[in-house]
PDB file of C-alpha atoms in Angstrom:
ATOM      1  CA  MET A 712      67.101 -39.538  38.959  1.00  0.00           C
ATOM      2  CA  SER A 713      65.565 -42.451  37.196  1.00  0.00           C
ATOM      3  CA  THR A 714      63.054 -42.179  34.191  1.00  0.00           C
ATOM      4  CA  PRO A 715      60.230 -44.682  33.555  1.00  0.00           C
ATOM      5  CA  THR A 716      59.834 -46.241  30.705  1.00  0.00           C
ATOM      6  CA  ILE A 717      57.281 -44.868  27.990  1.00  0.00           C
ATOM      7  CA  LEU A 718      54.736 -46.862  26.318  1.00  0.00           C
ATOM      8  CA  GLY A 719      52.933 -45.966  23.412  1.00  0.00           C
ATOM      9  CA  ILE A 720      50.416 -47.677  21.988  1.00  0.00           C
ATOM     10  CA  GLY A 721      48.874 -46.471  18.264  1.00  0.00           C
ATOM     11  CA  ASN A 722      48.138 -47.186  14.756  1.00  0.00           C
ATOM     12  CA  ALA A 723      51.738 -48.622  13.115  1.00  0.00           C
ATOM     13  CA  ILE A 724      52.209 -46.233  10.317  1.00  0.00           C
ATOM     14  CA  VAL A 725      54.449 -45.367   7.453  1.00  0.00           C
ATOM     15  CA  ASP A 726      54.987 -42.491   6.381  1.00  0.00           C
ATOM     16  CA  VAL A 727      55.292 -41.588   2.559  1.00  0.00           C
ATOM     17  CA  PHE A 728      55.682 -37.800   2.133  1.00  0.00           C
ATOM     18  CA  CYS A 729      55.751 -35.876  -0.932  1.00  0.00           C
ATOM     19  CA  GLU A 730      55.363 -32.312  -2.125  1.00  0.00           C
ATOM     20  CA  ALA A 731      52.565 -31.055  -3.867  1.00  0.00           C
ATOM     21  CA  ASP A 732      50.630 -27.834  -4.452  1.00  0.00           C
ATOM     22  CA  ASP A 733      47.308 -26.700  -4.024  1.00  0.00           C
ATOM     23  CA  SER A 734      46.060 -27.639  -7.428  1.00  0.00           C
ATOM     24  CA  PHE A 735      47.623 -31.009  -7.425  1.00  0.00           C
ATOM     25  CA  LEU A 736      45.380 -31.766  -4.337  1.00  0.00           C
ATOM     26  CA  ASP A 737      42.339 -30.167  -5.832  1.00  0.00           C
ATOM     27  CA  LEU A 738      42.691 -32.022  -8.726  1.00  0.00           C
ATOM     28  CA  MET A 739      43.330 -35.417  -6.828  1.00  0.00           C
ATOM     29  CA  GLY A 740      40.459 -34.513  -4.377  1.00  0.00           C
ATOM     30  CA  ILE A 741      42.777 -34.251  -1.228  1.00  0.00           C
ATOM     31  CA  GLU A 742      41.350 -31.924   1.094  1.00  0.00           C
ATOM     32  CA  LYS A 743      43.902 -29.968   2.849  1.00  0.00           C
ATOM     33  CA  GLY A 744      45.090 -29.963   5.739  1.00  0.00           C
ATOM     34  CA  ILE A 745      43.620 -32.530   7.444  1.00  0.00           C
ATOM     35  CA  MET A 746      44.243 -36.842   8.310  1.00  0.00           C
ATOM     36  CA  GLN A 747      41.084 -38.723   5.935  1.00  0.00           C
ATOM     37  CA  LEU A 748      40.741 -42.411   6.773  1.00  0.00           C
ATOM     38  CA  VAL A 749      41.171 -43.804   2.491  1.00  0.00           C
ATOM     39  CA  GLU A 750      40.492 -47.446   1.541  1.00  0.00           C
ATOM     40  CA  ARG A 751      43.038 -49.540  -0.212  1.00  0.00           C
ATOM     41  CA  GLU A 752      42.204 -49.057  -3.503  1.00  0.00           C
ATOM     42  CA  ARG A 753      42.075 -44.967  -2.948  1.00  0.00           C
ATOM     43  CA  GLY A 754      45.297 -45.072  -0.966  1.00  0.00           C
ATOM     44  CA  GLU A 755      47.042 -47.160  -3.908  1.00  0.00           C
ATOM     45  CA  THR A 756      45.985 -44.587  -6.232  1.00  0.00           C
ATOM     46  CA  LEU A 757      47.301 -41.847  -4.344  1.00  0.00           C
ATOM     47  CA  TYR A 758      50.595 -43.537  -3.649  1.00  0.00           C
ATOM     48  CA  ALA A 759      50.738 -44.105  -7.317  1.00  0.00           C
ATOM     49  CA  ALA A 760      50.080 -40.463  -7.940  1.00  0.00           C
ATOM     50  CA  MET A 761      53.291 -39.790  -5.717  1.00  0.00           C
ATOM     51  CA  GLU A 762      56.149 -38.562  -7.449  1.00  0.00           C
ATOM     52  CA  GLU A 763      59.944 -37.498  -5.690  1.00  0.00           C
ATOM     53  CA  ARG A 764      58.563 -40.374  -2.282  1.00  0.00           C
ATOM     54  CA  ARG A 765      60.842 -40.550   0.521  1.00  0.00           C
ATOM     55  CA  GLN A 766      58.877 -42.592   3.642  1.00  0.00           C
ATOM     56  CA  ALA A 767      59.517 -43.376   7.189  1.00  0.00           C
ATOM     57  CA  PRO A 768      57.558 -45.122   9.888  1.00  0.00           C
ATOM     58  CA  GLY A 769      55.050 -42.849  11.040  1.00  0.00           C
ATOM     59  CA  GLY A 770      52.343 -42.382  13.518  1.00  0.00           C
ATOM     60  CA  SER A 771      51.095 -40.084  16.089  1.00  0.00           C
ATOM     61  CA  VAL A 772      52.614 -42.020  18.924  1.00  0.00           C
ATOM     62  CA  ALA A 773      55.261 -43.492  17.687  1.00  0.00           C
ATOM     63  CA  ASN A 774      56.686 -40.366  16.322  1.00  0.00           C
ATOM     64  CA  THR A 775      56.416 -38.687  20.079  1.00  0.00           C
ATOM     65  CA  LEU A 776      58.681 -41.892  21.045  1.00  0.00           C
ATOM     66  CA  ALA A 777      61.112 -41.440  18.433  1.00  0.00           C
ATOM     67  CA  GLY A 778      61.277 -37.569  20.315  1.00  0.00           C
ATOM     68  CA  LEU A 779      61.688 -38.980  23.930  1.00  0.00           C
ATOM     69  CA  GLY A 780      64.284 -41.952  22.464  1.00  0.00           C
ATOM     70  CA  ASN A 781      66.424 -39.112  21.202  1.00  0.00           C
ATOM     71  CA  LEU A 782      65.998 -36.909  24.435  1.00  0.00           C
ATOM     72  CA  GLY A 783      67.805 -40.224  26.070  1.00  0.00           C
ATOM     73  CA  LEU A 784      64.184 -42.184  28.033  1.00  0.00           C
ATOM     74  CA  GLU A 785      63.721 -45.817  27.712  1.00  0.00           C
ATOM     75  CA  THR A 786      60.866 -46.313  25.056  1.00  0.00           C
ATOM     76  CA  ALA A 787      58.726 -49.553  23.520  1.00  0.00           C
ATOM     77  CA  PHE A 788      56.205 -49.139  21.241  1.00  0.00           C
ATOM     78  CA  ILE A 789      52.656 -51.512  21.130  1.00  0.00           C
ATOM     79  CA  GLY A 790      51.988 -51.931  17.022  1.00  0.00           C
ATOM     80  CA  ARG A 791      50.216 -53.928  14.140  1.00  0.00           C
ATOM     81  CA  VAL A 792      52.315 -54.657  10.921  1.00  0.00           C
ATOM     82  CA  ARG A 793      52.209 -57.265   8.574  1.00  0.00           C
ATOM     83  CA  ASP A 794      55.503 -59.173   7.805  1.00  0.00           C
ATOM     84  CA  ASP A 795      56.258 -57.985   4.424  1.00  0.00           C
ATOM     85  CA  ALA A 796      59.092 -55.225   3.312  1.00  0.00           C
ATOM     86  CA  LEU A 797      56.934 -51.890   4.462  1.00  0.00           C
ATOM     87  CA  GLY A 798      56.130 -54.470   8.077  1.00  0.00           C
ATOM     88  CA  ARG A 799      59.869 -54.968   8.315  1.00  0.00           C
ATOM     89  CA  PHE A 800      61.082 -51.386   7.626  1.00  0.00           C
ATOM     90  CA  TYR A 801      58.818 -50.020  10.575  1.00  0.00           C
ATOM     91  CA  ALA A 802      59.615 -52.683  12.834  1.00  0.00           C
ATOM     92  CA  GLU A 803      63.592 -52.257  11.939  1.00  0.00           C
ATOM     93  CA  SER A 804      63.397 -48.630  11.921  1.00  0.00           C
ATOM     94  CA  LEU A 805      61.568 -48.842  15.552  1.00  0.00           C
ATOM     95  CA  GLU A 806      64.476 -51.116  17.132  1.00  0.00           C
ATOM     96  CA  ALA A 807      67.320 -49.047  15.184  1.00  0.00           C
ATOM     97  CA  GLY A 808      65.843 -45.591  17.144  1.00  0.00           C
ATOM     98  CA  GLY A 809      66.260 -47.519  20.306  1.00  0.00           C
ATOM     99  CA  THR A 810      62.740 -48.355  20.525  1.00  0.00           C
ATOM    100  CA  ARG A 811      61.796 -51.811  21.359  1.00  0.00           C
ATOM    101  CA  PHE A 812      58.609 -53.111  19.428  1.00  0.00           C
ATOM    102  CA  VAL A 813      57.285 -55.330  21.019  1.00  0.00           C
ATOM    103  CA  ASN A 814      54.559 -56.758  18.469  1.00  0.00           C
ATOM    104  CA  PRO A 815      57.047 -58.822  15.956  1.00  0.00           C
ATOM    105  CA  PRO A 816      55.687 -58.577  12.645  1.00  0.00           C
ATOM    106  CA  VAL A 817      52.287 -60.652  11.699  1.00  0.00           C
ATOM    107  CA  ALA A 818      53.399 -63.619   9.076  1.00  0.00           C
ATOM    108  CA  GLY A 819      50.385 -64.554   6.404  1.00  0.00           C
ATOM    109  CA  GLY A 820      48.309 -61.267   7.737  1.00  0.00           C
ATOM    110  CA  GLU A 821      45.706 -60.875   4.735  1.00  0.00           C
ATOM    111  CA  LEU A 822      46.037 -56.723   5.289  1.00  0.00           C
ATOM    112  CA  PRO A 823      49.497 -55.292   4.696  1.00  0.00           C
ATOM    113  CA  THR A 824      50.898 -52.977   6.427  1.00  0.00           C
ATOM    114  CA  SER A 825      49.335 -49.127   7.432  1.00  0.00           C
ATOM    115  CA  ARG A 826      50.566 -46.305   5.460  1.00  0.00           C
ATOM    116  CA  SER A 827      50.297 -42.930   5.370  1.00  0.00           C
ATOM    117  CA  MET A 828      50.416 -40.850   2.196  1.00  0.00           C
ATOM    118  CA  ILE A 829      51.183 -37.139   3.350  1.00  0.00           C
ATOM    119  CA  PHE A 830      50.908 -34.707   0.667  1.00  0.00           C
ATOM    120  CA  VAL A 831      53.453 -31.161   1.670  1.00  0.00           C
ATOM    121  CA  GLY A 832      52.370 -27.498   0.436  1.00  0.00           C
ATOM    122  CA  PRO A 833      54.763 -24.913   0.116  1.00  0.00           C
ATOM    123  CA  ASP A 834      53.559 -23.317   3.615  1.00  0.00           C
ATOM    124  CA  GLY A 835      54.629 -26.225   5.031  1.00  0.00           C
ATOM    125  CA  GLU A 836      50.600 -28.049   5.893  1.00  0.00           C
ATOM    126  CA  ARG A 837      50.270 -31.513   5.444  1.00  0.00           C
ATOM    127  CA  SER A 838      47.624 -33.106   4.008  1.00  0.00           C
ATOM    128  CA  MET A 839      47.620 -36.976   5.702  1.00  0.00           C
ATOM    129  CA  ASN A 840      45.390 -39.636   3.723  1.00  0.00           C
ATOM    130  CA  THR A 841      45.603 -43.215   6.080  1.00  0.00           C
ATOM    131  CA  TYR A 842      44.998 -46.726   4.653  1.00  0.00           C
ATOM    132  CA  LEU A 843      44.787 -48.345   7.642  1.00  0.00           C
ATOM    133  CA  GLY A 844      45.451 -52.313   6.571  1.00  0.00           C
ATOM    134  CA  ILE A 845      46.561 -54.152   9.234  1.00  0.00           C
ATOM    135  CA  SER A 846      46.979 -51.922  12.134  1.00  0.00           C
ATOM    136  CA  ALA A 847      43.119 -51.554  12.407  1.00  0.00           C
ATOM    137  CA  GLU A 848      43.518 -55.176  13.544  1.00  0.00           C
ATOM    138  CA  LEU A 849      45.098 -53.818  16.738  1.00  0.00           C
ATOM    139  CA  GLY A 850      43.361 -55.109  19.632  1.00  0.00           C
ATOM    140  CA  PRO A 851      43.574 -56.585  23.649  1.00  0.00           C
ATOM    141  CA  ASP A 852      45.748 -59.223  22.622  1.00  0.00           C
ATOM    142  CA  ASP A 853      48.349 -57.603  20.905  1.00  0.00           C
ATOM    143  CA  VAL A 854      48.770 -55.876  24.931  1.00  0.00           C
ATOM    144  CA  PRO A 855      51.487 -57.716  26.701  1.00  0.00           C
ATOM    145  CA  ASP A 856      50.240 -57.784  30.536  1.00  0.00           C
ATOM    146  CA  ALA A 857      53.602 -57.674  31.883  1.00  0.00           C
ATOM    147  CA  VAL A 858      54.887 -54.668  29.344  1.00  0.00           C
ATOM    148  CA  ALA A 859      51.777 -52.491  29.808  1.00  0.00           C
ATOM    149  CA  GLY A 860      51.444 -53.143  34.016  1.00  0.00           C
ATOM    150  CA  GLY A 861      55.050 -52.087  34.245  1.00  0.00           C
ATOM    151  CA  ALA A 862      55.019 -48.683  32.127  1.00  0.00           C
ATOM    152  CA  GLY A 863      55.831 -45.506  34.168  1.00  0.00           C
ATOM    153  CA  LEU A 864      53.788 -43.726  31.591  1.00  0.00           C
ATOM    154  CA  LEU A 865      51.646 -44.464  28.949  1.00  0.00           C
ATOM    155  CA  PHE A 866      50.801 -42.310  25.722  1.00  0.00           C
ATOM    156  CA  LEU A 867      47.607 -43.008  23.885  1.00  0.00           C
ATOM    157  CA  GLU A 868      46.503 -41.945  20.212  1.00  0.00           C
ATOM    158  CA  GLY A 869      42.652 -40.714  19.828  1.00  0.00           C
ATOM    159  CA  TYR A 870      42.708 -42.072  16.405  1.00  0.00           C
ATOM    160  CA  LEU A 871      42.362 -45.640  17.931  1.00  0.00           C
ATOM    161  CA  TYR A 872      39.123 -45.849  19.120  1.00  0.00           C
ATOM    162  CA  ASP A 873      38.237 -45.428  14.774  1.00  0.00           C
ATOM    163  CA  LYS A 874      37.994 -49.432  15.841  1.00  0.00           C
ATOM    164  CA  PRO A 875      35.997 -51.458  18.454  1.00  0.00           C
ATOM    165  CA  LYS A 876      39.466 -53.578  18.503  1.00  0.00           C
ATOM    166  CA  GLY A 877      41.778 -50.896  19.493  1.00  0.00           C
ATOM    167  CA  LYS A 878      39.539 -48.697  21.792  1.00  0.00           C
ATOM    168  CA  GLN A 879      39.418 -52.577  23.723  1.00  0.00           C
ATOM    169  CA  ALA A 880      43.576 -52.607  23.682  1.00  0.00           C
ATOM    170  CA  PHE A 881      43.845 -48.988  24.639  1.00  0.00           C
ATOM    171  CA  GLU A 882      41.262 -49.415  27.726  1.00  0.00           C
ATOM    172  CA  ARG A 883      42.574 -52.517  28.287  1.00  0.00           C
ATOM    173  CA  ALA A 884      46.376 -51.051  28.456  1.00  0.00           C
ATOM    174  CA  ALA A 885      45.030 -47.885  30.513  1.00  0.00           C
ATOM    175  CA  GLU A 886      43.642 -49.938  33.281  1.00  0.00           C
ATOM    176  CA  LEU A 887      47.099 -52.407  33.157  1.00  0.00           C
ATOM    177  CA  THR A 888      49.225 -49.122  33.295  1.00  0.00           C
ATOM    178  CA  GLN A 889      47.473 -47.274  36.383  1.00  0.00           C
ATOM    179  CA  ARG A 890      47.048 -50.403  38.556  1.00  0.00           C
ATOM    180  CA  GLY A 891      50.770 -51.126  37.744  1.00  0.00           C
ATOM    181  CA  GLY A 892      51.456 -47.078  39.842  1.00  0.00           C
ATOM    182  CA  GLY A 893      51.746 -45.820  36.219  1.00  0.00           C
ATOM    183  CA  MET A 894      50.573 -42.701  34.578  1.00  0.00           C
ATOM    184  CA  ALA A 895      48.437 -43.322  31.008  1.00  0.00           C
ATOM    185  CA  GLY A 896      47.425 -40.044  28.774  1.00  0.00           C
ATOM    186  CA  ILE A 897      45.851 -39.446  25.555  1.00  0.00           C
ATOM    187  CA  ALA A 898      46.290 -37.189  22.563  1.00  0.00           C
ATOM    188  CA  LEU A 899      42.422 -35.860  21.454  1.00  0.00           C
ATOM    189  CA  SER A 900      44.151 -36.898  17.718  1.00  0.00           C
ATOM    190  CA  ASP A 901      42.220 -34.191  15.566  1.00  0.00           C
ATOM    191  CA  PRO A 902      38.595 -32.746  15.584  1.00  0.00           C
ATOM    192  CA  PHE A 903      37.071 -35.266  13.606  1.00  0.00           C
ATOM    193  CA  CYS A 904      38.352 -37.593  15.744  1.00  0.00           C
ATOM    194  CA  ALA A 905      36.747 -35.955  19.714  1.00  0.00           C
ATOM    195  CA  ASP A 906      33.452 -35.425  17.343  1.00  0.00           C
ATOM    196  CA  ARG A 907      33.455 -39.111  16.840  1.00  0.00           C
ATOM    197  CA  HIS A 908      33.880 -40.570  20.005  1.00  0.00           C
ATOM    198  CA  ARG A 909      32.788 -37.116  22.005  1.00  0.00           C
ATOM    199  CA  ALA A 910      31.427 -39.340  25.055  1.00  0.00           C
ATOM    200  CA  ASP A 911      34.420 -41.684  25.376  1.00  0.00           C
ATOM    201  CA  PHE A 912      36.756 -38.956  25.456  1.00  0.00           C
ATOM    202  CA  GLN A 913      34.925 -36.814  27.654  1.00  0.00           C
ATOM    203  CA  ARG A 914      35.265 -39.924  29.707  1.00  0.00           C
ATOM    204  CA  LEU A 915      38.796 -40.485  29.214  1.00  0.00           C
ATOM    205  CA  VAL A 916      39.571 -36.710  30.612  1.00  0.00           C
ATOM    206  CA  ARG A 917      38.109 -37.693  33.954  1.00  0.00           C
ATOM    207  CA  GLU A 918      39.676 -41.140  34.041  1.00  0.00           C
ATOM    208  CA  LEU A 919      43.101 -40.596  32.810  1.00  0.00           C
ATOM    209  CA  ASP A 920      45.884 -38.746  34.226  1.00  0.00           C
ATOM    210  CA  PHE A 921      47.056 -35.878  31.242  1.00  0.00           C
ATOM    211  CA  VAL A 922      45.503 -35.135  27.963  1.00  0.00           C
ATOM    212  CA  ILE A 923      46.881 -33.358  24.956  1.00  0.00           C
ATOM    213  CA  GLY A 924      44.773 -31.028  22.406  1.00  0.00           C
ATOM    214  CA  ASN A 925      45.094 -28.613  19.643  1.00  0.00           C
ATOM    215  CA  GLU A 926      41.885 -25.518  20.426  1.00  0.00           C
ATOM    216  CA  HIS A 927      40.309 -27.148  17.951  1.00  0.00           C
ATOM    217  CA  GLU A 928      39.982 -31.018  19.096  1.00  0.00           C
ATOM    218  CA  TRP A 929      39.363 -29.110  22.283  1.00  0.00           C
ATOM    219  CA  GLU A 930      36.743 -27.178  21.092  1.00  0.00           C
ATOM    220  CA  SER A 931      35.364 -30.305  19.254  1.00  0.00           C
ATOM    221  CA  LEU A 932      34.758 -32.264  22.268  1.00  0.00           C
ATOM    222  CA  TYR A 933      33.070 -29.965  24.060  1.00  0.00           C
ATOM    223  CA  GLN A 934      31.202 -28.672  21.633  1.00  0.00           C
ATOM    224  CA  CYS A 935      31.954 -24.569  22.465  1.00  0.00           C
ATOM    225  CA  ARG A 936      34.342 -21.672  22.979  1.00  0.00           C
ATOM    226  CA  LEU A 937      37.521 -22.950  23.417  1.00  0.00           C
ATOM    227  CA  ASP A 938      37.838 -20.955  26.971  1.00  0.00           C
ATOM    228  CA  GLN A 939      35.000 -22.506  27.974  1.00  0.00           C
ATOM    229  CA  ALA A 940      35.934 -25.760  26.979  1.00  0.00           C
ATOM    230  CA  LEU A 941      39.108 -25.878  28.854  1.00  0.00           C
ATOM    231  CA  THR A 942      36.980 -24.633  31.779  1.00  0.00           C
ATOM    232  CA  ARG A 943      35.569 -27.808  32.116  1.00  0.00           C
ATOM    233  CA  ALA A 944      37.938 -29.960  30.910  1.00  0.00           C
ATOM    234  CA  ALA A 945      40.073 -28.773  34.200  1.00  0.00           C
ATOM    235  CA  SER A 946      37.173 -28.919  36.200  1.00  0.00           C
ATOM    236  CA  GLU A 947      36.977 -32.309  35.445  1.00  0.00           C
ATOM    237  CA  GLY A 948      40.429 -33.615  34.643  1.00  0.00           C
ATOM    238  CA  ARG A 949      43.756 -33.830  36.114  1.00  0.00           C
ATOM    239  CA  LEU A 950      46.155 -32.502  33.874  1.00  0.00           C
ATOM    240  CA  VAL A 951      45.099 -30.293  30.858  1.00  0.00           C
ATOM    241  CA  VAL A 952      47.310 -29.367  27.846  1.00  0.00           C
ATOM    242  CA  CYS A 953      46.021 -27.170  25.136  1.00  0.00           C
ATOM    243  CA  THR A 954      48.056 -26.393  22.177  1.00  0.00           C
ATOM    244  CA  ARG A 955      47.421 -23.273  19.845  1.00  0.00           C
ATOM    245  CA  SER A 956      49.342 -23.467  16.415  1.00  0.00           C
ATOM    246  CA  GLY A 957      51.129 -21.316  16.749  1.00  0.00           C
ATOM    247  CA  ALA A 958      49.803 -18.600  19.511  1.00  0.00           C
ATOM    248  CA  ASP A 959      50.633 -19.803  23.884  1.00  0.00           C
ATOM    249  CA  VAL A 960      50.199 -23.156  24.615  1.00  0.00           C
ATOM    250  CA  VAL A 961      47.792 -23.263  27.846  1.00  0.00           C
ATOM    251  CA  LEU A 962      48.072 -26.084  30.685  1.00  0.00           C
ATOM    252  CA  ILE A 963      46.303 -26.533  33.869  1.00  0.00           C
ATOM    253  CA  ARG A 964      46.281 -28.822  36.305  1.00  0.00           C
ATOM    254  CA  GLY A 965      43.253 -28.284  39.369  1.00  0.00           C
ATOM    255  CA  THR A 966      44.085 -24.485  40.110  1.00  0.00           C
ATOM    256  CA  GLU A 967      47.031 -24.187  38.430  1.00  0.00           C
ATOM    257  CA  ARG A 968      47.197 -22.887  34.990  1.00  0.00           C
ATOM    258  CA  VAL A 969      50.148 -21.377  32.932  1.00  0.00           C
ATOM    259  CA  VAL A 970      50.892 -20.011  30.321  1.00  0.00           C
ATOM    260  CA  VAL A 971      53.633 -21.013  27.489  1.00  0.00           C
ATOM    261  CA  PRO A 972      54.826 -18.528  25.063  1.00  0.00           C
ATOM    262  CA  VAL A 973      55.644 -19.886  22.040  1.00  0.00           C
ATOM    263  CA  ARG A 974      58.226 -18.226  19.272  1.00  0.00           C
ATOM    264  CA  LYS A 975      56.328 -18.102  16.083  1.00  0.00           C
ATOM    265  CA  VAL A 976      58.255 -19.889  12.637  1.00  0.00           C
ATOM    266  CA  THR A 977      57.974 -20.388   9.338  1.00  0.00           C
ATOM    267  CA  PRO A 978      57.119 -24.598   8.802  1.00  0.00           C
ATOM    268  CA  VAL A 979      59.370 -26.547   6.413  1.00  0.00           C
ATOM    269  CA  ASP A 980      56.920 -29.273   6.911  1.00  0.00           C
ATOM    270  CA  ALA A 981      54.738 -28.822   9.930  1.00  0.00           C
ATOM    271  CA  THR A 982      54.774 -33.135  10.175  1.00  0.00           C
ATOM    272  CA  GLY A 983      54.617 -33.854  13.595  1.00  0.00           C
ATOM    273  CA  ALA A 984      54.310 -30.554  15.140  1.00  0.00           C
ATOM    274  CA  GLY A 985      52.063 -31.584  18.110  1.00  0.00           C
ATOM    275  CA  ASP A 986      53.871 -35.115  18.069  1.00  0.00           C
ATOM    276  CA  LEU A 987      57.076 -33.963  18.778  1.00  0.00           C
ATOM    277  CA  PHE A 988      55.132 -31.426  21.201  1.00  0.00           C
ATOM    278  CA  ALA A 989      54.303 -34.286  23.385  1.00  0.00           C
ATOM    279  CA  ALA A 990      57.647 -35.224  23.774  1.00  0.00           C
ATOM    280  CA  GLY A 991      59.836 -32.462  24.772  1.00  0.00           C
ATOM    281  CA  PHE A 992      56.016 -32.194  27.488  1.00  0.00           C
ATOM    282  CA  LEU A 993      56.276 -35.712  28.436  1.00  0.00           C
ATOM    283  CA  TYR A 994      59.877 -35.569  29.147  1.00  0.00           C
ATOM    284  CA  GLY A 995      59.400 -32.772  31.214  1.00  0.00           C
ATOM    285  CA  LEU A 996      56.261 -34.523  33.029  1.00  0.00           C
ATOM    286  CA  VAL A 997      58.563 -37.521  33.977  1.00  0.00           C
ATOM    287  CA  THR A 998      61.639 -36.377  34.815  1.00  0.00           C
ATOM    288  CA  GLY A 999      59.515 -33.466  37.556  1.00  0.00           C
ATOM    289  CA  ARG A1000      59.894 -30.277  35.894  1.00  0.00           C
ATOM    290  CA  ASP A1001      56.901 -27.574  36.684  1.00  0.00           C
ATOM    291  CA  LEU A1002      54.656 -27.171  33.988  1.00  0.00           C
ATOM    292  CA  GLU A1003      56.203 -24.373  32.783  1.00  0.00           C
ATOM    293  CA  THR A1004      59.306 -26.176  31.839  1.00  0.00           C
ATOM    294  CA  ALA A1005      57.646 -28.934  30.189  1.00  0.00           C
ATOM    295  CA  GLY A1006      55.392 -26.571  28.439  1.00  0.00           C
ATOM    296  CA  ARG A1007      58.505 -24.859  27.359  1.00  0.00           C
ATOM    297  CA  MET A1008      60.794 -28.101  26.046  1.00  0.00           C
ATOM    298  CA  GLY A1009      57.340 -29.256  24.374  1.00  0.00           C
ATOM    299  CA  CYS A1010      57.802 -25.945  21.936  1.00  0.00           C
ATOM    300  CA  VAL A1011      61.347 -26.115  21.699  1.00  0.00           C
ATOM    301  CA  ALA A1012      60.646 -30.116  19.971  1.00  0.00           C
ATOM    302  CA  ALA A1013      57.751 -28.678  17.759  1.00  0.00           C
ATOM    303  CA  ALA A1014      59.938 -25.504  16.992  1.00  0.00           C
ATOM    304  CA  GLU A1015      62.882 -28.343  15.976  1.00  0.00           C
ATOM    305  CA  VAL A1016      60.620 -30.669  14.172  1.00  0.00           C
ATOM    306  CA  ILE A1017      58.658 -27.971  11.408  1.00  0.00           C
ATOM    307  CA  SER A1018      62.459 -26.451  10.601  1.00  0.00           C
ATOM    308  CA  HIS A1019      62.933 -29.743   8.296  1.00  0.00           C
ATOM    309  CA  PHE A1020      61.335 -32.078   6.157  1.00  0.00           C
ATOM    310  CA  GLY A1021      60.176 -35.204   8.751  1.00  0.00           C
ATOM    311  CA  ALA A1022      58.152 -36.271  11.403  1.00  0.00           C
ATOM    312  CA  ARG A1023      61.017 -37.435  13.382  1.00  0.00           C
ATOM    313  CA  PRO A1024      63.659 -34.821  14.771  1.00  0.00           C
ATOM    314  CA  ALA A1025      67.094 -34.485  13.029  1.00  0.00           C
ATOM    315  CA  ALA A1026      69.049 -32.405  16.056  1.00  0.00           C
ATOM    316  CA  ASP A1027      70.233 -33.471  19.673  1.00  0.00           C
ATOM    317  CA  LEU A1028      66.831 -32.192  21.274  1.00  0.00           C
ATOM    318  CA  GLY A1029      68.874 -31.754  25.114  1.00  0.00           C
ATOM    319  CA  ALA A1030      71.537 -29.762  23.030  1.00  0.00           C
ATOM    320  CA  LEU A1031      68.312 -27.260  22.212  1.00  0.00           C
ATOM    321  CA  PHE A1032      67.081 -28.186  26.019  1.00  0.00           C
ATOM    322  CA  ALA A1033      70.289 -26.812  27.538  1.00  0.00           C
ATOM    323  CA  GLU A1034      70.594 -23.822  24.955  1.00  0.00           C
ATOM    324  CA  ALA A1035      66.689 -22.883  26.088  1.00  0.00           C
ATOM    325  CA  GLY A1036      68.110 -22.923  29.457  1.00  0.00           C
ATOM    326  CA  LEU A1037      65.532 -26.190  30.260  1.00  0.00           C
ATOM    327  CA  LEU A1038      67.896 -28.472  31.479  1.00  0.00           C
TER     328      LEU A1038
END
């Protein structure tokens, strides 16, 4: 069967990785296990403190698109980078991976390309410190009508709501996709993001075609226990997905509730686990699989990405799906 083009819109961020233990995090004042936004000076300090740095094109939605591209789907990404070394690296890397980079790098921009300094602990937990740079200037003018209106599925990241122009770009893209007959959905991104944008995100649960979040994000969004939060989300939303950090995944669509067991894996690097779960799940969704199969695909993709360093798949996800009896 033919599958639709999957469009992502999000922050175009170069991920810069290094390994770091808890004592280093304490020394640098880095809060473990979460994503923090940092200003330019703080970002430069952290970047200079990183040893044996490695870099890769990142950003939550872009990681998901890389997984979908690995599975053979046609993908495109709306994001904003500067025409500098990191920006060209980002655009070229996405194109080389099979994802169309819709917006060319901006020449002469005042702000540099965004980057996230990611410190990975011995337990695989990642502590992300993100300087948004030019990606924070993403706005509605960066969303081409034909691209968003022609998408079969649009995937958005909640982090975009941290800037007014990003919120406008997000809303415009979702409206165009849904008006064109496609599905639009969001990842809640993190508990603090859900807390900052509670009213908007609760509205999006009602308006969008699917919402993906982990247990802490759902609890933060509705300020209650997980079972109560999912009951409310399911009563208002069309398709609700909850991942639970190594525990069973819950998927709810109307009266249908599916619980997918997760095989526990000790992570080498937890970066990208949620992003690749989304890739596997969305692949199942757009290719017409049932909820259980789509959820299991998400779990297989997430397990692959945490088995090695970096936020993009290193193996053939389709082959892993076949081995698991999902294709």
